[in-house]
Coordinates of C-alpha atoms in Angstrom, one line a residue:
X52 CA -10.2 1.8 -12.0
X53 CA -10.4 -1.7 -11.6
X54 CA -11.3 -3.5 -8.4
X55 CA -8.6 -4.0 -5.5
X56 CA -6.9 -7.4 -5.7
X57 CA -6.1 -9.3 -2.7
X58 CA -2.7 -11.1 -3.1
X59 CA -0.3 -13.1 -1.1
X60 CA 2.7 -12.0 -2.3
X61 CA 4.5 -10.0 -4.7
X62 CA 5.7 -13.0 -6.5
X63 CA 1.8 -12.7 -7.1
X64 CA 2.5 -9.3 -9.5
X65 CA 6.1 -9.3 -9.7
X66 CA 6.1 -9.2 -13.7
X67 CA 4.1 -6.4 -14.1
X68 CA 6.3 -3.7 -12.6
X69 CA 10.4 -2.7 -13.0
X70 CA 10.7 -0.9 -10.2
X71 CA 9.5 -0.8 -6.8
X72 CA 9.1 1.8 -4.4
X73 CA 9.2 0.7 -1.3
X74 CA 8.7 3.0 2.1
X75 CA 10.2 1.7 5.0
X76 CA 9.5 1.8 8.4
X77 CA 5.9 0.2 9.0
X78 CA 6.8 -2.2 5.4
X79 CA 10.6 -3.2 5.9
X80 CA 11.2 -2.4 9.2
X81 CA 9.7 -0.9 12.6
X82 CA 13.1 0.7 13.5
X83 CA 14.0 -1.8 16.1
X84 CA 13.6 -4.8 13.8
X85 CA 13.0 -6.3 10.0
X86 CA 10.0 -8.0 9.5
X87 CA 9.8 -11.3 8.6
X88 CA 10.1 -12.3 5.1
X89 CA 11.7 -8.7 3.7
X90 CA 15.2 -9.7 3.2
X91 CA 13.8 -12.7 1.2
X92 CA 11.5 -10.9 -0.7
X93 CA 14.1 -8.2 -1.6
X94 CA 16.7 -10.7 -2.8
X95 CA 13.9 -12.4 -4.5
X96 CA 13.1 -9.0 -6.3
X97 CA 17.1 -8.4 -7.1
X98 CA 17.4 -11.8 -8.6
X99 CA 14.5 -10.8 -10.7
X100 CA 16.3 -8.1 -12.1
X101 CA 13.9 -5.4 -10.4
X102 CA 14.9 -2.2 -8.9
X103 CA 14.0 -1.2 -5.5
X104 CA 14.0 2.3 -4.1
X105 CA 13.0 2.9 -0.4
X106 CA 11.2 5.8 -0.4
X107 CA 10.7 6.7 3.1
X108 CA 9.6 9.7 5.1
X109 CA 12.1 10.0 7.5
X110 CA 13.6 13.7 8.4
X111 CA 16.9 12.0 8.1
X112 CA 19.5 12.3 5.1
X113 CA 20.0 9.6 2.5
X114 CA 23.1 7.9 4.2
X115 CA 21.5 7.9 7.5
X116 CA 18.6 5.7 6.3
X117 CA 21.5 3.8 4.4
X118 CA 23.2 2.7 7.7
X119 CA 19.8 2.4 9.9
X120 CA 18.9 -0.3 6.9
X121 CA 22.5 -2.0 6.7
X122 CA 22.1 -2.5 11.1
X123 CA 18.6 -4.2 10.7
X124 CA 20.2 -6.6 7.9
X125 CA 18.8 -5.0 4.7
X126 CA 22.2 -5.2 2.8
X127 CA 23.3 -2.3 0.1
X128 CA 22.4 -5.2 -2.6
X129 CA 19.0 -5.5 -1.9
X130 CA 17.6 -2.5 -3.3
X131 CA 18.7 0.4 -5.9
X132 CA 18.8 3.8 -4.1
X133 CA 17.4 5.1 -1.0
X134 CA 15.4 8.3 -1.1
X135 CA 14.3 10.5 2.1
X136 CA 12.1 13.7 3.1
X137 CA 15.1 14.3 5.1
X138 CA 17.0 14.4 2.2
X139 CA 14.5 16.7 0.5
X140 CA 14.2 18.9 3.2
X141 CA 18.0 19.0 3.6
X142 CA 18.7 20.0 -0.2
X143 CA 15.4 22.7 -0.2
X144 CA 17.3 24.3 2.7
X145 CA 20.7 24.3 1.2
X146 CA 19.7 25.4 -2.4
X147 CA 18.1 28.6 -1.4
X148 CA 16.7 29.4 2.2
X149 CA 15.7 33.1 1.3
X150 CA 13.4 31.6 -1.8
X151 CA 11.4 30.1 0.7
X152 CA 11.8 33.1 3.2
X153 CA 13.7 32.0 6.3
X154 CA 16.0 34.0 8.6
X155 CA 19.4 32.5 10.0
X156 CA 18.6 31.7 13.8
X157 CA 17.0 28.6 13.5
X158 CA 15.3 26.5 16.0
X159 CA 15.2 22.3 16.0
X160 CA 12.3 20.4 16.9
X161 CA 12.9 16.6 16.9
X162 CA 14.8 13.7 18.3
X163 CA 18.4 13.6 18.7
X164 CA 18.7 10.4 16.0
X165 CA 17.2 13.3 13.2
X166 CA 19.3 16.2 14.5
X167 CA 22.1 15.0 11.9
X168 CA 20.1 17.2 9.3
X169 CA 21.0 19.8 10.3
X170 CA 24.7 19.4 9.6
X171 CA 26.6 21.6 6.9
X172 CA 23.7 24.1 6.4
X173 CA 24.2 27.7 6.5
X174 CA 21.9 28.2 10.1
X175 CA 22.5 29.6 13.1
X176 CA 20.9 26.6 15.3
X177 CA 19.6 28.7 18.4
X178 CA 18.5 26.8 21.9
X179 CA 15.0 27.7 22.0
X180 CA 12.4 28.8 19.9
X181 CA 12.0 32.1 21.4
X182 CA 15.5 33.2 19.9
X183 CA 14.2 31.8 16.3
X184 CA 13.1 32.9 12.6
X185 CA 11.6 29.4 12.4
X186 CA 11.9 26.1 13.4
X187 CA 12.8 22.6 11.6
X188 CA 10.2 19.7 12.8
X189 CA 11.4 16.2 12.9
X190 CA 9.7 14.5 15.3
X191 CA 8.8 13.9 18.8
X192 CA 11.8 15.3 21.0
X193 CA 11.7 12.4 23.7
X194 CA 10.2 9.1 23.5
X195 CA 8.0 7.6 21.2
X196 CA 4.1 9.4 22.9
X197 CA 0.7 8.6 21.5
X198 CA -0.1 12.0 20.8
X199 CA 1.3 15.8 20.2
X200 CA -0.4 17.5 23.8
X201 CA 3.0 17.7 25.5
X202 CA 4.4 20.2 23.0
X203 CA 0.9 22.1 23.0
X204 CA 2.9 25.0 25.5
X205 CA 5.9 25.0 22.9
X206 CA 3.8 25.0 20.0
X207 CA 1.6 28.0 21.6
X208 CA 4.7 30.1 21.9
X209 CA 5.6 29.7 18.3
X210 CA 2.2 30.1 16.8
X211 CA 2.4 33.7 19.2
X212 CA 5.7 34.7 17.0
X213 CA 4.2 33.1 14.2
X214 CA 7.1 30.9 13.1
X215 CA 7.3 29.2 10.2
X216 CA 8.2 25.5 10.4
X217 CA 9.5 23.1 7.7
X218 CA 8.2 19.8 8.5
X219 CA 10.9 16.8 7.4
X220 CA 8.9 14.0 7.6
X221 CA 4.8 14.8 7.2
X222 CA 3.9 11.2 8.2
X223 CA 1.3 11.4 11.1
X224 CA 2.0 8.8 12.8
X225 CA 5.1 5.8 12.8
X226 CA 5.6 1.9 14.2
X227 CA 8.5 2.1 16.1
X228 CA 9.8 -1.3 18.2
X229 CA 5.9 -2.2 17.8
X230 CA 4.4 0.4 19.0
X231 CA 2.4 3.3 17.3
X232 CA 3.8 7.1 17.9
X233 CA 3.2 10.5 16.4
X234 CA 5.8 11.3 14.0
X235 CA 6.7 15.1 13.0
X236 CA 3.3 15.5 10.1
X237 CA 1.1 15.1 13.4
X238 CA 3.0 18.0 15.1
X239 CA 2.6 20.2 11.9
X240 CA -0.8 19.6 12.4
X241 CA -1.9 20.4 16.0
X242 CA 1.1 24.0 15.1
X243 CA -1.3 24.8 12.6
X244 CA -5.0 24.2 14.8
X245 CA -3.2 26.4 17.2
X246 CA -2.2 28.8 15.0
X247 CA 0.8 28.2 12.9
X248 CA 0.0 29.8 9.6
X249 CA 3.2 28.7 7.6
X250 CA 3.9 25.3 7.3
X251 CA 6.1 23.6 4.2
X252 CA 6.6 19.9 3.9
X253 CA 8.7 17.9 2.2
X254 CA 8.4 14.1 1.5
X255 CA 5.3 11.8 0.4
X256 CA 2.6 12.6 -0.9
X257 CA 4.2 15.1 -3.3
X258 CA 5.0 14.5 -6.4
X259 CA 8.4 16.3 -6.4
X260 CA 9.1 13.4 -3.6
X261 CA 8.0 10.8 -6.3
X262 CA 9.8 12.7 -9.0
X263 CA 13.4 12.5 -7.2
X264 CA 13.0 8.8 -6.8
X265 CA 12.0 8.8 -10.9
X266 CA 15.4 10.8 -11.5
X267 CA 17.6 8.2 -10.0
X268 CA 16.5 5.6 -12.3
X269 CA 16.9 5.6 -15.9
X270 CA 14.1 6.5 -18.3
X271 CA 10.7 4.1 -16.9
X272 CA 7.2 4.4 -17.8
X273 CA 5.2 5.5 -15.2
X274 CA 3.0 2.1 -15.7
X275 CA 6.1 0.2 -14.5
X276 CA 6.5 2.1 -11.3
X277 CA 4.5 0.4 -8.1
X278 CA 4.3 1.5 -4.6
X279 CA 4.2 0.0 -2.0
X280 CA 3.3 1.3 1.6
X281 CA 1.4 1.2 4.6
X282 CA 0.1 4.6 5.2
X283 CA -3.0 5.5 3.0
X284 CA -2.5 9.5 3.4
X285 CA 1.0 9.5 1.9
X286 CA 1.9 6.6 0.4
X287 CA -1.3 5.6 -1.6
X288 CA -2.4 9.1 -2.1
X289 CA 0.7 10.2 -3.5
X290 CA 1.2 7.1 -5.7
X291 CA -2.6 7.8 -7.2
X292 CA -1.3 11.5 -7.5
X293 CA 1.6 11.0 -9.3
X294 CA -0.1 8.7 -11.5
X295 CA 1.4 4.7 -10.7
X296 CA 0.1 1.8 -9.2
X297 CA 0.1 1.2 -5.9
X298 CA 0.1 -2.0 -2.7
X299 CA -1.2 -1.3 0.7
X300 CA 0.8 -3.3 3.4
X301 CA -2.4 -3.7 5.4
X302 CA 0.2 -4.7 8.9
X303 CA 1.5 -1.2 9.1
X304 CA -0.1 1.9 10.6
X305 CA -3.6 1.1 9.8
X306 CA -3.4 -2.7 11.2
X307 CA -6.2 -2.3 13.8
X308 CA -8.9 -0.5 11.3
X309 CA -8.3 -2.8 8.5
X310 CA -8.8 -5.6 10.5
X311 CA -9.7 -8.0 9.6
X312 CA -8.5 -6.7 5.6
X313 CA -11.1 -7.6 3.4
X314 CA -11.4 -5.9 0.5
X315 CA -14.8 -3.9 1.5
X316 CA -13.3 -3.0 4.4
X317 CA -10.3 -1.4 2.7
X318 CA -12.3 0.1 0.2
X319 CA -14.3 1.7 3.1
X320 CA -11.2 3.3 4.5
X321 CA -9.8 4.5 1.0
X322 CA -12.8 6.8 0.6
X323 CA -11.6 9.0 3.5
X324 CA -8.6 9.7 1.2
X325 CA -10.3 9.4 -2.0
X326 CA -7.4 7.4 -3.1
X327 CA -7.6 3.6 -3.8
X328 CA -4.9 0.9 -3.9
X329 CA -4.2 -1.4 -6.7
X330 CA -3.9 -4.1 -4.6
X331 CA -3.5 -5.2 -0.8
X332 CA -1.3 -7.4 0.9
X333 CA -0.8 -8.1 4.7
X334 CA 3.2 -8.2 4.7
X335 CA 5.9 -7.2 2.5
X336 CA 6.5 -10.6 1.5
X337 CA 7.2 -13.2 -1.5

C-alpha cells in the first residue's frame, strides 16, 4: 500500500475518482449544522461531473436522511443518491423477518427522530421489552449521553430473555450539535458484554452496505470509488474491505486522538483497526 498522503482538499485528488461516497454526519454535517466549506465542495464536485452518494449510518430510511440534508442546506443537486443502515435495516425486515428468525411483538429502542423505521412493517410494536421477541436498536432513547450505563438495567432484562436485537446504525459513537454521544453500535456492544448473544447489524463496515450504494450507480470500477469518512471502525475498515480507496476526515469522531493529524500519528491509530486510509484531510472541503 503506499504511504498515506496528507492533502488540503479534494480538488487535491479530485481526478482520480468518479464517485464519492460520502458519510454524513461527523463529514457533512453534525445534525444541528453544515460544516463549513461542504456545500462548496459538493457543487464543486457536481460541476465536475462526479457522483456523490452519502452513505451514512443512520437507523433512519432513505427519505428521512433526504429531508434532514435538504433543512441543513445540502440541496437534492448536490449529490447522486442517499444510502442508509436505516434503509438496510428497513428492507432486511420487510423482505423476510422469519429468514432471520424474529417473532411479531417487537420492541423499539431509540430516539423518537428514528422511530419512523418502523413504519409499514409487518410488527406488532409492543411498550416494553418484557412483552418482546426482540428489539430494534437505534439509538440513545433521550438526549445525546456520553456513554451506554443508563440502559445497563434495560439491557440486563433483555439479555435475561435473551432477545435478539437488530442494530440500525452500528456506529459507536456520533457528533451531534458539537458534542460527542453514543450512537446505537455502542449499545449493541455493552447488550452483548452483558449477555446478548444475538446481535445483527446492518450498515458500514459491510460490504453488502458498500454494495447497495455500488447498485445505484451504473457499472464503475472499484478503483474509481473513494470514501470518505470520519470514523476509522466503519468507514475506513469497510472501504479497505470492500476493496476502494479511502479519505479520513481527521475533524470528526476521532478529532481529539489525531490531534494534532500527522501522518505518524494516524498511522498509529489505523493499526488498532488494521485498516489504513489512502489519504487524510482535516475537513470535507475543496
Amino acid at each position: 500500500m503506499e504511504p498515506i498522503k496528507h492533502i488540503p482538499g479534494l480538488e487535491a485528488i479530485h481526478d482520480g475518482y468518479e464517485v464519492f461516497l460520502v458519510d454524513a454526519w461527523g463529514v457533512l454535517h453534525d445534525g444541528a449544522n453544515c460544516y463549513p466549506g461542504v456545500k462548496h465542495c459538493l457543487e464543486q464536485l457536481a460541476g465536475q461531473g462526479k457522483q456523490v452518494v452519502v452513505l451514512s449510518n443512520a437507523a433512519r430510511r432513505q427519505d428521512a436522511i433526504t429531508q434532514e440534508l435538504t433543512r441543513l442546506g445540502i440541496g437534492s443537486e448536490m449529490y447522486h443518491s442517499v444510502v442508509s443502515s436505516g434503509e438496510l435495516s428497513w428492507q432486511a425486515l420487510n423482505a423476510d423477518s422469519k429468514a432471520i428468525g424474529l417473532g411479531k411483538l417487537a420492541f423499539y429502542l431509540g430516539p423518537e427522530r428514528s422511530r419512523s423505521l418502523c413504519e409499514g412493517l409487518n410488527f406488532q410494536w409492543v411498550n416494553s421489552a418484557g412483552e418482546a421477541n426482540w428489539v430494534l436498536n437505534t439509538g440513545a432513547p433521550l438526549g445525546n449521553p456520553p456513554d451506554a450505563t443508563g440502559l445497563i438495567p434495560l439491557l440486563q432484562s433483555m439479555a435475561r430473555h435473551q432477545l435478539p436485537m437488530i442494530c440500525a446504525n452500528p456506529d459507536q459513537v456520533a457528533v451531534r450539535g458539537g458534542e460527542l454521544g453514543i450512537s446505537a453500535g455502542a449499545i449493541a456492544k455493552l447488550y452483548e458484554s452483558l449477555g446478548g448473544k444475538r446481535i445483527i447489524y446492518y450498515g458500514k463496515p459491510q460490504a453488502a452496505f458498500f454494495e447497495l450504494a455500488a447498485n445505484r450507480l451504473k457499472h464503475i470500477e472499484k478503483s474509481r470509488l473513494l470514501m470518505v469518512g470520519d470514523a476509522f471502525a466503519t468507514d475506513i475498515v469497510g472501504a479497505v474491505n470492500y476493496g476502494i480507496d479511502s479519505l479520513l476526515i481527521t475533524s470528526g469522531i476521532h478529532a481529539q486522538e489525531l490531534a494534532p493529524a500527522g501522518i505518524e500519528i494516524v498511522k498509529r491509530a489505523a493499526q488498532v483497526y488494521a485498516a489504513e486510509p489512502n489519504y487524510i484531510c482535516p475537513d470535507f472541503c475543496w
